[in-house]
Amino acid sequence: MNTADEILALDAVQQRRLIGRRELSPVDLVQACIGRIEALNPGVNAIAATDFDRARASARQAEAAVMRGEALPLLHGLPLGVKDLLDTEGLLSTSGNIGWRGHVPAADNSLVAQLRAAGAIVTCKTNVPDMGAGANTRNAVWGATGNPFNPLLNAGGSSGGSAAALATGMLPLCTGSDTGG
């Protein structure tokens, strides 16, 4: 794969297949996602807390495992956005609630732990309504998530941040009860 746009035009299944065949570097994939987040998120506000340094380190470890010819788990090397309702070890987890603005969990939620064990690379948190309750993805901690297709509209539901991140190609995977996670 040559460009970030080419990499990010592929779906997660295609990306993972290429990683397994040593045709796509997990480092390049994570960096492409980070670049897209940095370029698009200011206008959409789908991404809340970020963990880019640790994601880059995890991508380097994932690439080393590929190069050693290790058996690779199902989601090996794929960047993941975790809904801000789920605890993530060492990464700000607010549930969009001002009272949780400083909450940095010591352990992952069980779903997040399973996704990491399957090889996913936690890259960031996605925006949610306050405590996940509300028809629109807005809260006092991170603000409102816009609709990536129409800036006059907002992103609805508790997975608005995840949906906007997927729709814009910022990430190939996102968690959430209504986003397939």
C-alpha atoms as an extended CHARMM CRD file, in Angstrom:
* protein
*
       181  EXT
         1         1  MET       CA              0.0000000000        0.0000000000        0.0000000000  PROA      1               0.0000000000
         2         2  ASN       CA              1.3600000000        3.3570000000       -0.9810000000  PROA      2               0.0000000000
         3         3  THR       CA             -0.7710000000        6.1510000000        0.4250000000  PROA      3               0.0000000000
         4         4  ALA       CA             -2.8280000000        6.7200000000        3.5480000000  PROA      4               0.0000000000
         5         5  ASP       CA             -5.9270000000        7.2160000000        1.3850000000  PROA      5               0.0000000000
         6         6  GLU       CA             -5.4030000000        3.8160000000       -0.2750000000  PROA      6               0.0000000000
         7         7  ILE       CA             -4.8950000000        2.1440000000        3.0990000000  PROA      7               0.0000000000
         8         8  LEU       CA             -7.9540000000        3.7830000000        4.6520000000  PROA      8               0.0000000000
         9         9  ALA       CA            -10.1640000000        3.0120000000        1.6420000000  PROA      9               0.0000000000
        10        10  LEU       CA             -9.9390000000       -0.6710000000        2.6020000000  PROA      10              0.0000000000
        11        11  ASP       CA            -12.2770000000       -2.2130000000        5.1420000000  PROA      11              0.0000000000
        12        12  ALA       CA            -10.9960000000       -3.9130000000        8.3000000000  PROA      12              0.0000000000
        13        13  VAL       CA            -11.1380000000       -7.3900000000        6.7390000000  PROA      13              0.0000000000
        14        14  GLN       CA             -9.0240000000       -6.2770000000        3.7950000000  PROA      14              0.0000000000
        15        15  GLN       CA             -6.5730000000       -4.4280000000        6.0540000000  PROA      15              0.0000000000
        16        16  ARG       CA             -6.1480000000       -7.4550000000        8.3190000000  PROA      16              0.0000000000
        17        17  ARG       CA             -5.6540000000       -9.7850000000        5.3570000000  PROA      17              0.0000000000
        18        18  LEU       CA             -2.8880000000       -7.5330000000        4.0160000000  PROA      18              0.0000000000
        19        19  ILE       CA             -1.2410000000       -7.3520000000        7.4420000000  PROA      19              0.0000000000
        20        20  GLY       CA             -1.1640000000      -11.1410000000        7.5910000000  PROA      20              0.0000000000
        21        21  ARG       CA              0.4260000000      -11.2900000000        4.1170000000  PROA      21              0.0000000000
        22        22  ARG       CA              3.0430000000       -8.6690000000        5.0950000000  PROA      22              0.0000000000
        23        23  GLU       CA              1.6340000000       -6.2890000000        2.4810000000  PROA      23              0.0000000000
        24        24  LEU       CA              0.4410000000       -3.6960000000        4.9980000000  PROA      24              0.0000000000
        25        25  SER       CA              2.3970000000       -2.5690000000        8.0150000000  PROA      25              0.0000000000
        26        26  PRO       CA              0.4150000000       -2.1020000000       11.2560000000  PROA      26              0.0000000000
        27        27  VAL       CA              2.6570000000        0.9360000000       11.8290000000  PROA      27              0.0000000000
        28        28  ASP       CA              1.5870000000        2.4670000000        8.5110000000  PROA      28              0.0000000000
        29        29  LEU       CA             -2.0650000000        1.6830000000        9.2310000000  PROA      29              0.0000000000
        30        30  VAL       CA             -2.0190000000        3.2510000000       12.6950000000  PROA      30              0.0000000000
        31        31  GLN       CA             -0.1880000000        6.2970000000       11.3720000000  PROA      31              0.0000000000
        32        32  ALA       CA             -2.7010000000        6.6630000000        8.5250000000  PROA      32              0.0000000000
        33        33  CYS       CA             -5.5630000000        6.5840000000       11.0390000000  PROA      33              0.0000000000
        34        34  ILE       CA             -3.8590000000        9.1210000000       13.2820000000  PROA      34              0.0000000000
        35        35  GLY       CA             -3.2660000000       11.3930000000       10.2920000000  PROA      35              0.0000000000
        36        36  ARG       CA             -6.9130000000       11.1450000000        9.2560000000  PROA      36              0.0000000000
        37        37  ILE       CA             -8.0660000000       11.8110000000       12.8360000000  PROA      37              0.0000000000
        38        38  GLU       CA             -5.8320000000       14.8760000000       13.0650000000  PROA      38              0.0000000000
        39        39  ALA       CA             -7.1000000000       16.1520000000        9.7000000000  PROA      39              0.0000000000
        40        40  LEU       CA            -10.8310000000       15.4800000000       10.0720000000  PROA      40              0.0000000000
        41        41  ASN       CA            -11.6710000000       15.3840000000       13.7520000000  PROA      41              0.0000000000
        42        42  PRO       CA            -11.5110000000       19.1550000000       14.3110000000  PROA      42              0.0000000000
        43        43  GLY       CA            -14.5070000000       19.5010000000       11.9730000000  PROA      43              0.0000000000
        44        44  VAL       CA            -16.4830000000       16.4720000000       13.1920000000  PROA      44              0.0000000000
        45        45  ASN       CA            -15.4850000000       16.0080000000       16.8590000000  PROA      45              0.0000000000
        46        46  ALA       CA            -15.9850000000       12.2370000000       16.7790000000  PROA      46              0.0000000000
        47        47  ILE       CA            -12.8340000000       11.4880000000       18.7580000000  PROA      47              0.0000000000
        48        48  ALA       CA            -12.5560000000       12.2450000000       22.4690000000  PROA      48              0.0000000000
        49        49  ALA       CA             -9.3710000000       11.1730000000       24.3090000000  PROA      49              0.0000000000
        50        50  THR       CA             -6.4440000000        9.9140000000       22.2400000000  PROA      50              0.0000000000
        51        51  ASP       CA             -3.6510000000        7.4360000000       22.9870000000  PROA      51              0.0000000000
        52        52  PHE       CA             -1.4850000000        7.9240000000       19.9130000000  PROA      52              0.0000000000
        53        53  ASP       CA              1.9160000000        7.2570000000       21.5100000000  PROA      53              0.0000000000
        54        54  ARG       CA              0.8180000000        3.9370000000       22.9730000000  PROA      54              0.0000000000
        55        55  ALA       CA             -0.9710000000        3.0440000000       19.7090000000  PROA      55              0.0000000000
        56        56  ARG       CA              2.2470000000        3.6450000000       17.7630000000  PROA      56              0.0000000000
        57        57  ALA       CA              4.2060000000        1.4880000000       20.2210000000  PROA      57              0.0000000000
        58        58  SER       CA              1.5990000000       -1.2760000000       19.9740000000  PROA      58              0.0000000000
        59        59  ALA       CA              1.7430000000       -1.0760000000       16.1700000000  PROA      59              0.0000000000
        60        60  ARG       CA              5.5170000000       -1.5330000000       16.2560000000  PROA      60              0.0000000000
        61        61  GLN       CA              5.0490000000       -4.6230000000       18.4500000000  PROA      61              0.0000000000
        62        62  ALA       CA              2.3510000000       -5.9250000000       16.0970000000  PROA      62              0.0000000000
        63        63  GLU       CA              4.6220000000       -5.4450000000       13.1100000000  PROA      63              0.0000000000
        64        64  ALA       CA              7.4740000000       -7.2590000000       14.8490000000  PROA      64              0.0000000000
        65        65  ALA       CA              5.1680000000      -10.2310000000       15.4910000000  PROA      65              0.0000000000
        66        66  VAL       CA              4.2120000000      -10.3040000000       11.8060000000  PROA      66              0.0000000000
        67        67  MET       CA              7.8470000000      -10.2130000000       10.7500000000  PROA      67              0.0000000000
        68        68  ARG       CA              8.7210000000      -13.0590000000       13.1570000000  PROA      68              0.0000000000
        69        69  GLY       CA              6.0360000000      -15.1730000000       11.4970000000  PROA      69              0.0000000000
        70        70  GLU       CA              3.9960000000      -15.6010000000       14.6800000000  PROA      70              0.0000000000
        71        71  ALA       CA              0.4110000000      -16.8370000000       14.6240000000  PROA      71              0.0000000000
        72        72  LEU       CA             -1.6480000000      -13.6610000000       14.5200000000  PROA      72              0.0000000000
        73        73  PRO       CA             -4.9230000000      -13.1300000000       16.3750000000  PROA      73              0.0000000000
        74        74  LEU       CA             -8.0630000000      -12.1530000000       14.4740000000  PROA      74              0.0000000000
        75        75  LEU       CA             -7.7760000000       -8.3550000000       14.8650000000  PROA      75              0.0000000000
        76        76  HSD       CA             -3.9700000000       -8.1800000000       14.8160000000  PROA      76              0.0000000000
        77        77  GLY       CA             -2.7250000000       -4.6780000000       14.0310000000  PROA      77              0.0000000000
        78        78  LEU       CA             -6.1190000000       -3.0330000000       13.4880000000  PROA      78              0.0000000000
        79        79  PRO       CA             -6.6310000000        0.3880000000       15.1270000000  PROA      79              0.0000000000
        80        80  LEU       CA             -9.6440000000        0.5770000000       17.4210000000  PROA      80              0.0000000000
        81        81  GLY       CA            -11.7570000000        3.4540000000       18.6890000000  PROA      81              0.0000000000
        82        82  VAL       CA            -13.3590000000        2.6470000000       22.0400000000  PROA      82              0.0000000000
        83        83  LYS       CA            -16.6700000000        4.2260000000       22.9540000000  PROA      83              0.0000000000
        84        84  ASP       CA            -16.0850000000        6.6180000000       25.8720000000  PROA      84              0.0000000000
        85        85  LEU       CA            -18.5770000000        4.6290000000       27.9530000000  PROA      85              0.0000000000
        86        86  LEU       CA            -16.0540000000        1.7730000000       28.3030000000  PROA      86              0.0000000000
        87        87  ASP       CA            -13.0870000000        1.8620000000       30.6700000000  PROA      87              0.0000000000
        88        88  THR       CA             -9.6730000000        1.7470000000       29.0180000000  PROA      88              0.0000000000
        89        89  GLU       CA             -6.5650000000        1.1660000000       31.0950000000  PROA      89              0.0000000000
        90        90  GLY       CA             -4.4420000000        4.2980000000       31.3200000000  PROA      90              0.0000000000
        91        91  LEU       CA             -6.6930000000        6.3420000000       29.0000000000  PROA      91              0.0000000000
        92        92  LEU       CA             -9.1630000000        8.9920000000       30.0810000000  PROA      92              0.0000000000
        93        93  SER       CA            -12.6550000000        7.4640000000       30.2860000000  PROA      93              0.0000000000
        94        94  THR       CA            -15.2870000000       10.1050000000       31.0120000000  PROA      94              0.0000000000
        95        95  SER       CA            -18.6030000000        8.6600000000       29.7880000000  PROA      95              0.0000000000
        96        96  GLY       CA            -19.0910000000       12.2280000000       28.5710000000  PROA      96              0.0000000000
        97        97  ASN       CA            -19.8230000000       13.2880000000       32.1430000000  PROA      97              0.0000000000
        98        98  ILE       CA            -18.1350000000       16.3030000000       33.7070000000  PROA      98              0.0000000000
        99        99  GLY       CA            -17.9120000000       14.4480000000       37.0480000000  PROA      99              0.0000000000
       100       100  TRP       CA            -15.6800000000       11.8340000000       35.3820000000  PROA      100             0.0000000000
       101       101  ARG       CA            -13.4170000000       14.3810000000       33.6450000000  PROA      101             0.0000000000
       102       102  GLY       CA            -10.3160000000       13.0470000000       35.4310000000  PROA      102             0.0000000000
       103       103  HSD       CA            -11.1750000000        9.3220000000       35.4160000000  PROA      103             0.0000000000
       104       104  VAL       CA             -8.2550000000        7.2110000000       34.1520000000  PROA      104             0.0000000000
       105       105  PRO       CA             -9.0170000000        3.5300000000       34.8190000000  PROA      105             0.0000000000
       106       106  ALA       CA             -6.4030000000        1.0880000000       36.0620000000  PROA      106             0.0000000000
       107       107  ALA       CA             -7.9390000000       -1.7430000000       34.0150000000  PROA      107             0.0000000000
       108       108  ASP       CA             -9.7970000000       -2.3000000000       30.7700000000  PROA      108             0.0000000000
       109       109  ASN       CA            -13.4880000000       -3.1060000000       30.5500000000  PROA      109             0.0000000000
       110       110  SER       CA            -13.8390000000       -6.8320000000       29.7200000000  PROA      110             0.0000000000
       111       111  LEU       CA            -14.8310000000       -6.1000000000       26.0970000000  PROA      111             0.0000000000
       112       112  VAL       CA            -11.8160000000       -3.8400000000       25.6090000000  PROA      112             0.0000000000
       113       113  ALA       CA             -9.5490000000       -6.4890000000       27.1690000000  PROA      113             0.0000000000
       114       114  GLN       CA            -10.9200000000       -9.1060000000       24.7680000000  PROA      114             0.0000000000
       115       115  LEU       CA            -10.4130000000       -6.8230000000       21.7770000000  PROA      115             0.0000000000
       116       116  ARG       CA             -6.8200000000       -6.1120000000       22.8110000000  PROA      116             0.0000000000
       117       117  ALA       CA             -6.2300000000       -9.8570000000       23.2770000000  PROA      117             0.0000000000
       118       118  ALA       CA             -7.5390000000      -10.3310000000       19.7330000000  PROA      118             0.0000000000
       119       119  GLY       CA             -4.8300000000       -7.9350000000       18.5110000000  PROA      119             0.0000000000
       120       120  ALA       CA             -6.7430000000       -4.6500000000       18.1790000000  PROA      120             0.0000000000
       121       121  ILE       CA             -4.7750000000       -1.4940000000       18.9360000000  PROA      121             0.0000000000
       122       122  VAL       CA             -6.6460000000        0.9990000000       21.1190000000  PROA      122             0.0000000000
       123       123  THR       CA             -5.9960000000        4.3430000000       19.4610000000  PROA      123             0.0000000000
       124       124  CYS       CA             -8.6040000000        6.6460000000       20.9680000000  PROA      124             0.0000000000
       125       125  LYS       CA            -12.0180000000        7.0610000000       22.5840000000  PROA      125             0.0000000000
       126       126  THR       CA            -15.1000000000        8.0290000000       20.5960000000  PROA      126             0.0000000000
       127       127  ASN       CA            -17.5670000000       10.6710000000       21.7240000000  PROA      127             0.0000000000
       128       128  VAL       CA            -20.8920000000        9.8350000000       23.4010000000  PROA      128             0.0000000000
       129       129  PRO       CA            -23.8050000000       11.6820000000       24.9990000000  PROA      129             0.0000000000
       130       130  ASP       CA            -23.5000000000       12.2740000000       28.7530000000  PROA      130             0.0000000000
       131       131  MET       CA            -23.5460000000        8.7850000000       30.3300000000  PROA      131             0.0000000000
       132       132  GLY       CA            -24.7140000000        7.4080000000       26.9750000000  PROA      132             0.0000000000
       133       133  ALA       CA            -28.1940000000        8.8250000000       27.4340000000  PROA      133             0.0000000000
       134       134  GLY       CA            -29.5830000000       11.1120000000       24.7940000000  PROA      134             0.0000000000
       135       135  ALA       CA            -30.6580000000       11.3460000000       21.2190000000  PROA      135             0.0000000000
       136       136  ASN       CA            -27.6250000000       13.4280000000       20.2370000000  PROA      136             0.0000000000
       137       137  THR       CA            -23.9160000000       12.8700000000       20.7450000000  PROA      137             0.0000000000
       138       138  ARG       CA            -23.0200000000       15.9090000000       22.8150000000  PROA      138             0.0000000000
       139       139  ASN       CA            -21.7480000000       16.3860000000       26.3370000000  PROA      139             0.0000000000
       140       140  ALA       CA            -20.0920000000       18.9680000000       28.5810000000  PROA      140             0.0000000000
       141       141  VAL       CA            -16.6870000000       17.2440000000       28.4220000000  PROA      141             0.0000000000
       142       142  TRP       CA            -16.0970000000       16.8510000000       24.6860000000  PROA      142             0.0000000000
       143       143  GLY       CA            -18.8520000000       18.9060000000       23.0500000000  PROA      143             0.0000000000
       144       144  ALA       CA            -21.0460000000       17.8200000000       20.1360000000  PROA      144             0.0000000000
       145       145  THR       CA            -20.1850000000       15.3750000000       17.3660000000  PROA      145             0.0000000000
       146       146  GLY       CA            -21.2150000000       16.6270000000       13.9600000000  PROA      146             0.0000000000
       147       147  ASN       CA            -22.7130000000       14.6250000000       11.1570000000  PROA      147             0.0000000000
       148       148  PRO       CA            -19.8540000000       14.0160000000        8.6930000000  PROA      148             0.0000000000
       149       149  PHE       CA            -22.2410000000       14.1230000000        5.7250000000  PROA      149             0.0000000000
       150       150  ASN       CA            -24.0630000000       17.3310000000        6.6340000000  PROA      150             0.0000000000
       151       151  PRO       CA            -22.4580000000       19.8870000000        8.9670000000  PROA      151             0.0000000000
       152       152  LEU       CA            -25.8880000000       21.3860000000        9.6910000000  PROA      152             0.0000000000
       153       153  LEU       CA            -26.8640000000       18.1480000000       11.4640000000  PROA      153             0.0000000000
       154       154  ASN       CA            -25.4320000000       16.3910000000       14.4840000000  PROA      154             0.0000000000
       155       155  ALA       CA            -24.5740000000       12.7450000000       15.0840000000  PROA      155             0.0000000000
       156       156  GLY       CA            -27.3300000000       10.9850000000       16.9530000000  PROA      156             0.0000000000
       157       157  GLY       CA            -27.4380000000        8.3260000000       19.6130000000  PROA      157             0.0000000000
       158       158  SER       CA            -24.9250000000        6.9670000000       22.0410000000  PROA      158             0.0000000000
       159       159  SER       CA            -22.5650000000        5.8830000000       19.2510000000  PROA      159             0.0000000000
       160       160  GLY       CA            -22.4790000000        9.1040000000       17.2560000000  PROA      160             0.0000000000
       161       161  GLY       CA            -18.7350000000        9.4170000000       17.7350000000  PROA      161             0.0000000000
       162       162  SER       CA            -18.1410000000        5.8120000000       16.6580000000  PROA      162             0.0000000000
       163       163  ALA       CA            -20.4310000000        6.1750000000       13.6550000000  PROA      163             0.0000000000
       164       164  ALA       CA            -18.7640000000        9.4080000000       12.5200000000  PROA      164             0.0000000000
       165       165  ALA       CA            -15.2770000000        7.9080000000       12.9780000000  PROA      165             0.0000000000
       166       166  LEU       CA            -16.2140000000        4.8900000000       10.8620000000  PROA      166             0.0000000000
       167       167  ALA       CA            -18.0150000000        6.9490000000        8.2210000000  PROA      167             0.0000000000
       168       168  THR       CA            -15.0380000000        9.2530000000        7.7050000000  PROA      168             0.0000000000
       169       169  GLY       CA            -12.5350000000        6.4030000000        7.6390000000  PROA      169             0.0000000000
       170       170  MET       CA            -10.7150000000        7.6650000000       10.7230000000  PROA      170             0.0000000000
       171       171  LEU       CA            -10.7420000000        4.1090000000       12.1060000000  PROA      171             0.0000000000
       172       172  PRO       CA            -11.5140000000        0.6290000000       10.7630000000  PROA      172             0.0000000000
       173       173  LEU       CA            -12.9690000000       -0.5900000000       14.1040000000  PROA      173             0.0000000000
       174       174  CYS       CA            -15.0390000000        1.0300000000       16.8600000000  PROA      174             0.0000000000
       175       175  THR       CA            -16.7780000000       -0.4250000000       19.9060000000  PROA      175             0.0000000000
       176       176  GLY       CA            -20.3420000000        0.1400000000       20.9760000000  PROA      176             0.0000000000
       177       177  SER       CA            -23.4410000000       -1.9180000000       21.5130000000  PROA      177             0.0000000000
       178       178  ASP       CA            -24.9850000000       -0.5410000000       18.3380000000  PROA      178             0.0000000000
       179       179  THR       CA            -21.8210000000       -0.3250000000       16.1890000000  PROA      179             0.0000000000
       180       180  GLY       CA            -20.9980000000       -3.9850000000       16.1050000000  PROA      180             0.0000000000
       181       181  GLY       CA            -18.7490000000       -3.9210000000       19.1580000000  PROA      181             0.0000000000
